[in-house]
Coordinates of C-alpha atoms in Angstrom, one line a residue:
Chain A
M155 CA 19.7 -2.0 37.6
S156 CA 18.8 -3.9 40.8
P157 CA 20.9 -6.8 42.0
V158 CA 19.5 -10.3 41.7
P159 CA 17.9 -11.3 45.1
R160 CA 19.0 -14.8 46.2
L161 CA 16.3 -16.7 48.1
A162 CA 16.1 -20.1 49.6
V163 CA 12.8 -22.1 50.0
L164 CA 12.7 -24.2 53.2
P165 CA 11.9 -26.7 54.7
D166 CA 12.2 -29.2 51.9
G167 CA 9.2 -31.4 51.5
S168 CA 6.9 -29.4 53.7
D169 CA 3.4 -30.8 53.4
A170 CA 1.9 -27.4 54.5
R171 CA 3.2 -25.7 51.4
P172 CA 0.3 -24.2 49.5
V173 CA 2.3 -24.0 46.2
S174 CA 5.0 -26.3 44.8
L175 CA 8.7 -25.5 44.9
A176 CA 8.5 -25.3 41.1
G177 CA 5.8 -22.7 41.4
L178 CA 7.7 -20.6 43.9
T179 CA 10.9 -20.9 41.9
A180 CA 9.0 -19.7 38.8
A181 CA 7.5 -16.8 40.7
I182 CA 10.9 -15.7 42.1
E183 CA 12.6 -16.0 38.7
E184 CA 9.8 -14.2 36.9
V185 CA 10.7 -11.0 38.8
G186 CA 14.5 -11.4 38.4
G187 CA 15.3 -13.3 41.6
K188 CA 17.1 -16.6 42.0
V189 CA 16.5 -19.7 44.2
T190 CA 19.8 -20.7 45.8
S191 CA 21.1 -23.0 48.5
P192 CA 20.4 -21.8 52.1
D193 CA 24.1 -20.8 52.6
E194 CA 24.0 -18.4 49.7
A195 CA 20.6 -16.9 50.4
E196 CA 19.9 -13.4 51.7
G197 CA 16.1 -14.1 51.9
L198 CA 14.1 -17.2 53.0
I199 CA 10.7 -18.4 52.0
W200 CA 9.6 -20.5 55.0
T201 CA 6.7 -22.7 54.0
R202 CA 5.6 -24.2 57.3
W203 CA 3.0 -22.5 59.6
Q204 CA 4.0 -24.3 62.8
D205 CA 7.1 -25.7 64.4
P206 CA 8.9 -22.6 65.6
A207 CA 11.8 -24.7 67.0
L208 CA 12.7 -26.0 63.5
L209 CA 12.5 -22.5 62.1
A210 CA 14.7 -21.0 64.8
A211 CA 17.3 -23.8 64.5
T212 CA 17.4 -23.4 60.7
L213 CA 17.9 -19.6 60.9
A214 CA 20.6 -20.0 63.6
G215 CA 22.8 -21.4 60.9
L216 CA 21.9 -18.7 58.3
P217 CA 23.3 -15.4 59.5
D218 CA 23.1 -13.9 56.0
V219 CA 19.4 -14.2 55.8
R220 CA 18.0 -10.7 56.3
W221 CA 14.4 -11.4 55.3
V222 CA 12.0 -14.2 56.0
Q223 CA 8.7 -14.6 54.1
L224 CA 6.1 -16.7 55.9
V225 CA 3.2 -18.3 53.9
T226 CA 0.3 -17.9 56.3
A227 CA -1.6 -14.8 57.3
G228 CA -1.9 -15.9 61.0
I229 CA 1.6 -16.6 62.3
D230 CA 0.8 -17.0 66.0
R231 CA 2.3 -20.5 66.0
L232 CA 5.7 -19.2 64.9
V233 CA 5.9 -16.2 67.2
P234 CA 8.6 -17.9 69.4
A235 CA 11.0 -18.0 66.4
L236 CA 10.6 -14.3 65.5
D237 CA 14.1 -12.8 65.6
P238 CA 14.0 -9.0 65.7
S239 CA 17.4 -8.8 63.8
R240 CA 15.7 -9.8 60.6
V241 CA 12.7 -8.5 58.6
W242 CA 9.7 -10.8 58.8
T243 CA 6.8 -10.8 56.4
S244 CA 3.7 -12.9 56.6
A245 CA 0.9 -13.5 54.1
K246 CA -1.3 -11.1 56.0
G247 CA -3.8 -9.4 53.7
C248 CA -2.9 -11.8 51.0
Y249 CA -5.7 -14.3 51.4
S250 CA -8.3 -11.7 52.6
R251 CA -10.6 -12.0 49.6
P252 CA -11.0 -15.8 49.6
I253 CA -11.4 -15.7 53.4
A254 CA -14.0 -13.0 53.2
E255 CA -15.7 -15.1 50.5
Y256 CA -15.9 -18.1 52.8
T257 CA -17.3 -15.8 55.5
I258 CA -20.2 -14.5 53.5
A259 CA -20.7 -18.0 52.0
G260 CA -21.0 -19.6 55.4
L261 CA -23.0 -16.7 56.9
L262 CA -25.6 -16.6 54.1
A263 CA -25.8 -20.4 54.0
G264 CA -26.4 -20.6 57.7
M265 CA -29.0 -17.8 57.7
R266 CA -30.9 -19.5 54.9
S267 CA -30.7 -23.0 56.6
L268 CA -28.7 -24.5 53.7
P269 CA -26.8 -26.9 55.9
T270 CA -30.1 -28.3 57.2
Y271 CA -31.5 -28.5 53.7
A272 CA -28.3 -30.4 52.7
R273 CA -28.8 -32.9 55.5
E274 CA -32.5 -33.4 55.3
R275 CA -33.0 -34.1 51.6
T276 CA -36.8 -33.6 51.9
W277 CA -39.1 -31.0 50.5
R278 CA -39.7 -29.2 53.8
E279 CA -39.3 -25.5 54.6
Q280 CA -36.7 -24.4 57.2
P281 CA -36.2 -21.1 58.9
A282 CA -34.8 -18.2 56.9
R283 CA -33.1 -14.9 57.9
S284 CA -31.9 -12.3 55.5
L285 CA -28.6 -10.3 55.6
F286 CA -30.2 -7.2 54.1
G287 CA -29.9 -4.2 56.4
A288 CA -28.2 -6.2 59.1
D289 CA -25.9 -4.7 61.7
V290 CA -22.6 -6.6 61.3
T291 CA -19.6 -6.3 63.7
I292 CA -16.2 -7.5 62.6
I293 CA -13.5 -8.0 65.2
G294 CA -10.2 -7.2 63.4
G295 CA -9.4 -4.3 61.1
G296 CA -7.2 -6.0 58.5
G297 CA -7.7 -7.2 55.0
I298 CA -10.5 -9.6 55.8
A299 CA -12.6 -6.8 57.3
A300 CA -12.0 -4.6 54.2
A301 CA -12.8 -7.4 51.7
L302 CA -15.9 -8.5 53.7
T303 CA -17.2 -4.9 54.1
A304 CA -17.0 -4.5 50.3
M305 CA -19.0 -7.8 49.9
L306 CA -21.6 -6.6 52.4
G307 CA -22.1 -3.3 50.5
P308 CA -24.9 -4.6 48.2
F309 CA -26.8 -5.9 51.3
D310 CA -27.0 -2.5 52.9
C311 CA -25.4 -3.8 56.0
R312 CA -24.2 -1.4 58.7
V313 CA -20.6 -2.5 59.4
T314 CA -18.8 -1.8 62.7
V315 CA -15.1 -2.8 62.9
V316 CA -13.6 -3.4 66.3
R317 CA -9.8 -3.2 66.2
R318 CA -6.8 -2.7 68.5
G319 CA -5.2 0.1 66.5
P320 CA -6.4 3.3 65.0
G321 CA -7.6 3.8 61.4
G322 CA -10.9 3.1 59.8
V323 CA -11.9 0.5 57.2
P324 CA -13.3 1.9 53.9
G325 CA -17.0 1.3 53.7
A326 CA -17.5 0.6 57.4
A327 CA -20.0 2.8 59.2
R328 CA -17.7 3.1 62.1
T329 CA -14.5 1.7 63.5
V330 CA -14.1 1.5 67.3
R331 CA -11.3 0.4 69.6
S332 CA -11.3 -3.1 71.2
D333 CA -12.2 -1.8 74.6
R334 CA -15.6 -0.8 73.2
L335 CA -16.6 -4.3 72.0
A336 CA -19.1 -4.8 74.9
E337 CA -20.8 -1.5 73.9
V338 CA -21.4 -2.5 70.3
V339 CA -22.3 -6.2 70.7
P340 CA -25.9 -5.7 71.9
G341 CA -26.7 -4.0 68.5
T342 CA -25.1 -6.7 66.4
A343 CA -27.0 -9.2 64.3
V344 CA -23.8 -10.8 62.9
L345 CA -20.5 -11.0 64.7
V346 CA -17.4 -12.0 62.7
V347 CA -14.1 -12.8 64.2
A348 CA -11.3 -11.9 61.8
A349 CA -8.5 -10.7 64.0
A350 CA -4.9 -11.9 64.7
L351 CA -4.6 -14.2 67.7
T352 CA -2.7 -12.3 70.4
P353 CA -2.7 -12.4 74.2
E354 CA -5.3 -9.6 74.1
T355 CA -7.7 -11.4 71.8
V356 CA -7.6 -14.9 73.2
G357 CA -11.1 -15.6 74.5
I358 CA -12.4 -12.3 73.3
V359 CA -15.8 -13.9 72.5
D360 CA -16.6 -15.2 75.9
A361 CA -19.9 -16.0 77.8
P362 CA -20.7 -12.3 78.5
T363 CA -20.1 -11.4 74.9
L364 CA -22.3 -14.2 73.7
A365 CA -25.0 -13.3 76.2
A366 CA -25.0 -9.7 75.1
L367 CA -25.7 -10.6 71.5
P368 CA -29.3 -10.2 70.6
A369 CA -31.3 -13.4 70.4
G370 CA -31.0 -15.0 67.0
A371 CA -27.6 -13.4 66.2
W372 CA -25.1 -15.2 64.0
L373 CA -21.4 -15.8 64.9
V374 CA -18.6 -16.5 62.3
N375 CA -15.0 -17.3 63.2
V376 CA -12.4 -17.3 60.4
A377 CA -9.5 -16.4 62.6
R378 CA -8.4 -18.8 65.4
G379 CA -10.4 -21.2 67.5
Q380 CA -9.0 -19.7 70.7
H381 CA -10.7 -16.3 70.0
I382 CA -13.9 -18.0 71.2
V383 CA -14.4 -19.6 74.6
T384 CA -15.7 -22.9 73.3
D385 CA -17.6 -24.0 76.3
A386 CA -19.5 -20.7 76.4
L387 CA -20.4 -21.1 72.7
V388 CA -21.7 -24.6 73.3
S389 CA -23.9 -23.3 76.1
A390 CA -25.2 -20.4 74.0
L391 CA -26.1 -22.8 71.2
A392 CA -27.7 -25.3 73.6
E393 CA -29.8 -22.5 75.1
G394 CA -31.0 -21.5 71.6
H395 CA -29.8 -18.0 72.1
L396 CA -27.9 -17.7 68.9
G397 CA -29.3 -18.0 65.3
G398 CA -26.3 -20.1 64.7
A399 CA -22.5 -20.2 64.2
V400 CA -20.1 -20.8 61.4
L401 CA -16.8 -22.0 62.5
D402 CA -13.9 -22.5 60.2
V403 CA -11.5 -22.8 63.2
T404 CA -12.1 -24.4 66.5
D405 CA -10.5 -24.9 69.9
P406 CA -9.3 -27.7 69.9
E407 CA -8.4 -28.3 66.3
P408 CA -9.0 -30.7 64.7
L409 CA -12.3 -30.8 66.5
P410 CA -12.7 -34.3 68.0
A411 CA -15.4 -36.5 66.5
D412 CA -17.4 -36.6 69.8
H413 CA -17.3 -32.9 70.5
A414 CA -20.5 -31.2 71.5
L415 CA -20.2 -28.6 68.7
W416 CA -20.9 -31.2 66.0
G417 CA -24.3 -31.8 67.5
F418 CA -26.0 -28.5 66.6
D419 CA -27.9 -28.2 63.4
N420 CA -27.3 -24.5 63.3
C421 CA -23.5 -24.8 63.8
L422 CA -21.6 -25.3 60.5
I423 CA -18.1 -26.5 61.0
T424 CA -15.4 -26.6 58.4
P425 CA -11.8 -27.8 58.9
H426 CA -9.8 -24.6 58.6
V427 CA -10.4 -24.2 54.9
S428 CA -11.5 -20.6 54.5
C429 CA -8.5 -20.2 52.2
P430 CA -7.6 -23.8 51.3
A431 CA -4.4 -24.7 49.3
A432 CA -6.5 -25.0 46.2
L433 CA -7.3 -21.3 46.3
S434 CA -4.4 -19.8 48.1
G435 CA -1.6 -20.6 45.6
P436 CA -2.1 -17.7 43.2
Y437 CA -2.5 -15.2 46.0
L438 CA 0.7 -16.4 47.7
L439 CA 2.7 -16.4 44.5
A440 CA 1.5 -12.8 43.8
R441 CA 2.7 -11.8 47.3
V442 CA 6.1 -13.5 46.7
R443 CA 6.6 -11.8 43.4
D444 CA 5.7 -8.5 44.8
N445 CA 8.0 -8.9 47.8
V446 CA 11.0 -10.2 45.8
E447 CA 10.7 -7.1 43.5
R448 CA 10.5 -4.8 46.5
F449 CA 13.4 -6.6 48.2
A450 CA 15.5 -6.2 45.0
N451 CA 14.7 -2.5 44.8
G452 CA 15.1 -1.8 48.5
R453 CA 11.5 -0.7 48.9
P454 CA 9.4 -1.6 52.0
L455 CA 8.1 -5.1 51.9
A456 CA 4.4 -6.0 52.0
G457 CA 2.9 -7.7 55.1
I458 CA 5.7 -6.8 57.5
V459 CA 5.3 -8.5 60.9
D460 CA 5.3 -6.3 64.0
V461 CA 7.5 -8.6 66.0
D462 CA 6.3 -7.1 69.3
A463 CA 2.6 -7.3 68.5
G464 CA 3.1 -10.8 67.1
Y465 CA 1.3 -10.4 63.8
Chain B
M82 CA -57.0 15.4 46.7
S83 CA -57.1 11.8 45.3
P84 CA -60.1 9.6 45.8
V85 CA -60.0 6.7 48.2
P86 CA -59.1 3.5 46.3
R87 CA -61.4 0.6 47.3
L88 CA -59.7 -2.8 47.3
A89 CA -60.8 -6.3 48.1
V90 CA -58.4 -9.0 49.3
L91 CA -59.3 -12.5 48.0
P92 CA -59.5 -15.5 48.3
D93 CA -60.2 -15.6 52.0
G94 CA -58.1 -18.0 54.0
S95 CA -55.5 -18.5 51.3
D96 CA -52.7 -20.5 52.7
A97 CA -50.3 -19.1 50.1
R98 CA -50.6 -15.6 51.4
P99 CA -47.2 -14.3 52.4
V100 CA -48.7 -11.6 54.6
S101 CA -51.8 -11.6 56.8
L102 CA -55.1 -9.9 55.8
A103 CA -54.5 -7.5 58.8
G104 CA -51.0 -6.7 57.4
L105 CA -52.4 -6.0 53.9
T106 CA -55.3 -4.0 55.3
A107 CA -52.9 -1.9 57.3
A108 CA -50.7 -1.3 54.3
I109 CA -53.6 -0.2 52.2
E110 CA -55.0 2.1 54.8
E111 CA -51.6 3.6 55.5
V112 CA -51.6 5.2 52.0
G113 CA -55.2 6.3 52.1
G114 CA -56.9 3.2 50.6
K115 CA -59.8 1.2 52.0
V116 CA -60.4 -2.6 52.2
T117 CA -64.0 -3.3 51.0
S118 CA -66.2 -6.1 50.1
P119 CA -65.6 -7.5 46.6
D120 CA -68.8 -6.0 45.2
E121 CA -67.6 -2.5 46.1
A122 CA -64.0 -2.9 45.0
E123 CA -62.3 -1.3 42.0
G124 CA -59.1 -3.2 42.7
L125 CA -58.3 -6.7 43.9
I126 CA -55.4 -8.1 45.7
W127 CA -55.3 -11.8 44.8
T128 CA -53.2 -13.8 47.2
R129 CA -53.0 -17.2 45.5
W130 CA -50.3 -18.1 43.0
Q131 CA -52.1 -21.0 41.4
D132 CA -55.7 -22.0 40.5
P133 CA -56.5 -19.8 37.5
A134 CA -60.0 -21.2 37.3
L135 CA -60.9 -19.9 40.7
L136 CA -59.5 -16.5 39.8
A137 CA -61.3 -16.3 36.5
A138 CA -64.6 -17.4 38.2
T139 CA -64.2 -14.8 40.9
L140 CA -63.5 -12.0 38.5
A141 CA -66.4 -12.9 36.3
G142 CA -68.7 -11.7 39.0
L143 CA -66.7 -8.5 39.6
P144 CA -67.0 -6.2 36.5
D145 CA -66.0 -3.1 38.4
V146 CA -62.5 -4.4 39.3
R147 CA -60.1 -2.6 37.0
W148 CA -56.9 -3.6 38.5
V149 CA -55.6 -7.0 39.9
Q150 CA -52.5 -7.1 42.1
L151 CA -50.9 -10.6 42.2
V152 CA -48.5 -11.5 45.0
T153 CA -45.8 -13.6 43.3
A154 CA -43.2 -12.6 40.8
G155 CA -43.7 -15.6 38.6
I156 CA -47.3 -15.8 37.5
D157 CA -47.1 -18.6 34.9
R158 CA -49.6 -20.6 36.7
L159 CA -52.2 -17.9 36.5
V160 CA -51.8 -17.0 32.8
P161 CA -55.0 -18.6 31.7
A162 CA -57.0 -16.2 33.9
L163 CA -55.3 -13.0 32.6
D164 CA -58.1 -10.9 31.2
P165 CA -56.8 -8.1 28.9
S166 CA -59.7 -5.8 29.9
R167 CA -58.1 -5.2 33.3
V168 CA -54.7 -4.0 34.4
W169 CA -52.7 -6.8 36.0
T170 CA -49.7 -6.3 38.3
S171 CA -47.5 -9.0 39.6
A172 CA -44.8 -8.9 42.3
K173 CA -42.1 -8.9 39.7
G174 CA -39.0 -7.2 40.8
C175 CA -40.4 -7.1 44.3
Y176 CA -38.6 -10.1 45.7
S177 CA -35.4 -9.7 43.6
R178 CA -33.1 -8.9 46.4
P179 CA -33.9 -11.9 48.7
I180 CA -33.9 -14.2 45.6
A181 CA -30.5 -12.8 44.5
E182 CA -29.3 -13.3 48.1
Y183 CA -30.4 -17.0 48.0
T184 CA -28.7 -17.3 44.6
I185 CA -25.3 -16.1 45.9
A186 CA -25.8 -18.0 49.1
G187 CA -26.4 -21.3 47.4
L188 CA -23.7 -20.7 44.8
L189 CA -21.0 -19.8 47.2
A190 CA -22.0 -22.6 49.6
G191 CA -21.9 -25.1 46.7
M192 CA -18.6 -23.9 45.4
R193 CA -17.0 -24.2 48.9
S194 CA -18.6 -27.7 49.5
L195 CA -20.5 -26.4 52.5
P196 CA -23.4 -28.9 51.9
T197 CA -20.9 -31.7 52.1
Y198 CA -19.3 -30.3 55.2
A199 CA -22.8 -30.1 56.8
R200 CA -23.5 -33.7 56.1
E201 CA -20.1 -35.2 56.9
R202 CA -19.4 -33.7 60.3
T203 CA -15.8 -34.8 60.2
W204 CA -12.6 -32.8 60.0
R205 CA -11.8 -33.6 56.4
E206 CA -11.1 -31.2 53.5
Q207 CA -13.5 -31.0 50.6
P208 CA -13.0 -29.4 47.1
A209 CA -13.2 -25.6 46.9
R210 CA -13.8 -23.3 44.0
S211 CA -13.8 -19.5 44.2
L212 CA -16.2 -17.1 42.6
F213 CA -13.5 -14.4 42.2
G214 CA -13.1 -13.4 38.5
A215 CA -15.7 -16.0 37.3
D216 CA -17.7 -15.6 34.1
V217 CA -21.3 -15.6 35.2
T218 CA -24.2 -15.9 32.8
I219 CA -27.7 -15.0 34.0
I220 CA -30.7 -16.0 31.9
G221 CA -33.3 -13.4 32.5
G222 CA -32.9 -9.6 32.5
G223 CA -35.2 -8.6 35.4
G224 CA -34.8 -7.6 39.0
I225 CA -32.9 -10.7 40.0
A226 CA -30.3 -10.2 37.4
A227 CA -29.8 -6.6 38.5
A228 CA -29.6 -7.4 42.2
L229 CA -27.3 -10.4 41.6
T230 CA -25.0 -8.4 39.4
A231 CA -24.6 -5.9 42.2
M232 CA -23.8 -8.6 44.7
L233 CA -21.2 -10.1 42.2
G234 CA -19.4 -6.7 41.9
P235 CA -17.0 -7.2 44.8
F236 CA -16.1 -10.6 43.3
D237 CA -14.9 -9.1 40.0
C238 CA -17.2 -11.4 38.0
R239 CA -17.8 -10.8 34.4
V240 CA -21.6 -10.9 34.1
T241 CA -23.4 -11.8 30.8
V242 CA -27.2 -11.3 30.9
V243 CA -29.2 -13.3 28.3
R244 CA -32.7 -11.9 27.8
R245 CA -35.6 -11.9 25.4
G246 CA -36.0 -8.2 25.2
P247 CA -33.7 -5.2 24.6
G248 CA -31.9 -3.2 27.3
G249 CA -28.9 -3.8 29.4
V250 CA -28.6 -4.6 33.1
P251 CA -26.4 -2.1 35.1
G252 CA -23.1 -3.6 36.0
A253 CA -23.3 -6.4 33.5
A254 CA -20.4 -6.7 31.1
R255 CA -22.8 -7.4 28.3
T256 CA -26.4 -8.2 27.6
V257 CA -27.3 -10.5 24.7
R258 CA -30.5 -11.7 23.2
S259 CA -31.8 -15.2 24.0
D260 CA -30.9 -16.6 20.6
R261 CA -27.2 -16.1 21.5
L262 CA -27.3 -18.3 24.6
A263 CA -25.5 -21.2 22.8
E264 CA -22.7 -18.8 21.9
V265 CA -22.1 -17.6 25.5
V266 CA -22.5 -20.9 27.4
P267 CA -19.0 -22.3 26.6
G268 CA -17.4 -19.4 28.4
T269 CA -19.6 -19.6 31.4
A270 CA -18.3 -20.8 34.8
V271 CA -21.7 -20.1 36.5
L272 CA -25.1 -20.3 34.8
V273 CA -28.0 -18.8 36.7
V274 CA -31.6 -19.2 35.6
A275 CA -33.7 -16.2 36.7
A276 CA -36.2 -15.7 33.9
A277 CA -40.0 -15.8 33.7
L278 CA -41.4 -19.2 32.5
T279 CA -42.8 -18.7 29.0
P280 CA -43.2 -21.1 26.1
E281 CA -39.9 -19.8 24.8
T282 CA -38.0 -20.5 28.0
V283 CA -39.4 -24.0 28.9
G284 CA -36.4 -26.4 28.7
I285 CA -34.0 -23.6 27.8
V286 CA -31.3 -25.5 29.8
D287 CA -31.3 -28.7 27.9
A288 CA -28.7 -31.5 27.2
P289 CA -26.8 -29.5 24.6
T290 CA -26.7 -26.4 26.9
L291 CA -25.4 -28.5 29.7
A292 CA -22.8 -30.3 27.5
A293 CA -21.6 -26.9 26.2
L294 CA -20.8 -25.6 29.7
P295 CA -17.2 -26.0 30.7
A296 CA -16.4 -28.9 32.9
G297 CA -16.8 -27.9 36.6
A298 CA -19.4 -25.2 35.8
W299 CA -22.1 -24.5 38.4
L300 CA -25.8 -24.2 37.6
V301 CA -28.4 -22.3 39.8
N302 CA -32.1 -22.2 39.2
V303 CA -34.2 -19.7 41.1
A304 CA -36.9 -19.4 38.4
R305 CA -39.1 -22.5 37.5
G306 CA -38.2 -26.1 37.4
Q307 CA -39.4 -26.4 33.8
H308 CA -36.6 -24.1 32.6
I309 CA -34.3 -27.1 33.0
V310 CA -34.7 -30.5 31.3
T311 CA -34.5 -32.5 34.5
D312 CA -33.3 -35.8 32.9
A313 CA -30.5 -34.0 31.1
L314 CA -29.4 -32.4 34.4
V315 CA -29.4 -35.8 36.1
S316 CA -27.2 -37.2 33.3
A317 CA -24.8 -34.2 33.5
L318 CA -24.5 -34.6 37.2
A319 CA -24.0 -38.4 36.9
E320 CA -21.3 -37.9 34.3
G321 CA -19.5 -35.5 36.7
H322 CA -19.5 -32.8 34.0
L323 CA -20.8 -30.1 36.3
G324 CA -19.2 -28.6 39.4
G325 CA -22.7 -28.8 40.9
A326 CA -26.2 -27.5 40.9
V327 CA -28.3 -25.4 43.2
L328 CA -32.0 -25.9 42.6
D329 CA -34.6 -23.9 44.5
V330 CA -37.2 -25.1 42.0
T331 CA -37.5 -28.5 40.3
D332 CA -39.6 -30.3 37.8
P333 CA -41.7 -32.0 39.2
E334 CA -42.3 -30.0 42.3
P335 CA -42.3 -31.0 45.1
L336 CA -39.5 -33.3 44.2
P337 CA -40.4 -36.9 45.1
A338 CA -38.4 -38.4 47.9
D339 CA -37.0 -41.1 45.5
H340 CA -35.9 -38.7 42.8
A341 CA -32.4 -39.2 41.3
L342 CA -31.5 -35.5 42.0
W343 CA -31.5 -36.1 45.7
G344 CA -28.6 -38.5 45.3
F345 CA -25.9 -36.1 44.2
D346 CA -23.6 -34.6 46.9
N347 CA -23.0 -31.6 44.6
C348 CA -26.7 -30.9 44.0
L349 CA -28.2 -28.7 46.7
I350 CA -32.0 -28.7 46.6
T351 CA -34.3 -26.4 48.5
P352 CA -38.1 -26.4 48.4
H353 CA -38.9 -23.2 46.5
V354 CA -37.8 -20.9 49.3
S355 CA -35.5 -18.4 47.6
C356 CA -37.9 -15.8 49.0
P357 CA -39.9 -17.6 51.7
A358 CA -43.0 -16.1 53.4
A359 CA -40.7 -15.1 56.4
L360 CA -38.8 -12.7 54.2
S361 CA -41.3 -11.7 51.5
G362 CA -43.8 -9.9 53.6
P363 CA -42.2 -6.5 53.9
Y364 CA -41.3 -6.5 50.2
L365 CA -44.9 -7.3 49.2
L366 CA -46.4 -4.8 51.6
A367 CA -44.0 -2.1 50.1
R368 CA -45.2 -3.0 46.6
V369 CA -48.9 -2.9 47.7
R370 CA -48.5 0.5 49.4
D371 CA -46.7 1.8 46.3
N372 CA -49.3 0.6 43.9
V373 CA -52.3 1.7 45.9
E374 CA -50.8 5.2 46.0
R375 CA -50.2 5.1 42.2
F376 CA -53.7 3.8 41.6
A377 CA -55.2 6.6 43.7
N378 CA -53.2 9.2 41.7
G379 CA -53.7 7.7 38.3
R380 CA -50.0 7.1 37.9
P381 CA -48.6 4.0 36.1
L382 CA -48.6 0.9 38.4
A383 CA -45.4 -1.0 39.2
G384 CA -44.9 -4.5 37.9
I385 CA -47.5 -4.3 35.1
V386 CA -48.0 -7.7 33.5
D387 CA -47.6 -8.0 29.7
V388 CA -50.6 -10.2 29.1
D389 CA -49.4 -11.4 25.7
A390 CA -45.9 -12.2 27.0
G391 CA -47.4 -13.9 30.1
Y392 CA -45.1 -12.1 32.6

């Protein structure tokens, strides 16, 4: 019989927590774990996605904590607190399906001019593009790429995944390394950014990348605003080079009310809600249950963070 | 060797034509047919979706025309001109994929509040629902139901098709006859209307149907406005009973600028563009090529209209 894993949930009262303390406690107890005070804990569920100083300070007083579960998929804001003496798990992969759902929702809506229809409220036809048979390039080879590729299947899209590491994505026509991005962009009707933010991917969609996209191409960002050089995107939209853009993340964020990006009819902006709290709860609880069970049984945890790579 | 089929394209100058006369001529010639004057024609491509009197009058003078190809999927407006002595083909099934694409685009956009985000242009979170695991009911068992069911596959939806005739739709969990609609509606998170308009389906989504939907359900109409009792829908939206509605068709159409339906944030209205001319051309030309070949070889045509059923 496996021992009872003892976990703490911190910081108390975090407003970034996608599920309640009661929900987390129930999930942990459901698989035989126990929520304890931080002093007694061997594992920690850390519910804030930012503020690495607070996280580091908290852990400094908790030498017995061997495992830290974070609650977001992107953990770039917490990288300074990652301590290689413990095992870190993020929610990576966990929210892939709702984020892929947002991606195809925004993309199809944009291509069919639904944002314009929503604003106009008149019986007047707007431009329409179809996703059928489109060449789609996804930057990032993780869970979002896999879930999105599955959703694109019925549309007969040809999917190219651009990723840092080796390994293909099921259903993708091809997977290429990041250094070949410039080579695939000219044949891309839809470019989706779904990668972790690392020093290598900051600004990966820059002016040359945007200029190399065919006229009328669509851009979707469900990763981090800093993946795109914002000024270059504003220029590309102003020139009418792109079909449009769907941005769930921006740089800066929140996007100021007077920012130029708000001014384009073919640029749909949402406030970092590709997997909002209303949808993420069940996915996070499933990950917590899974990892508490794995921890109890000494099996490898899901979503382990590569501390050197930063994701 | 098959004879050269002789086809006329009428009426000249129709503004409803989704492809040009040159495009139709090229398609016909590509498969060995010939575009002739109406007097010499044995087949007719009729490019208008309304005005049955003009169609009937035209055909009255053309006794040699054995086959009439119509260019829309829904032909309810031309039913009075259907003459059982000729073979009639519509574009049914032909535009199913772009129409299904519109359906999932509008549905996902609505469930994620994208129309509200498009209007608001502020960094403020709106409600979100997910399509994952949803119970979806599709009224109509034709090409749209089949294409949409395929698109819903990656979302693990449970699809129920409600149709007049027998036969299942591949991928649907179940197919039931129209008289069982009231039975399936209470378990439906998303109701899609994708049926032909016939006397039996006029007003099929009425006040009792809307009231029987679970609170928060979504409604999509890509068929004809008259399938829905408009006043009942306005009431259901005003009461906040529905999650929202996506209407590509309305009753009346065009929807007057002062109509109550325009006033709901969660009602997305588009002007009958689920398969706009910009997207329908290639699909129609493929159908014309296919049917001209079949006609030349004496094989059964695609999209044959059941004159008694009216679709």
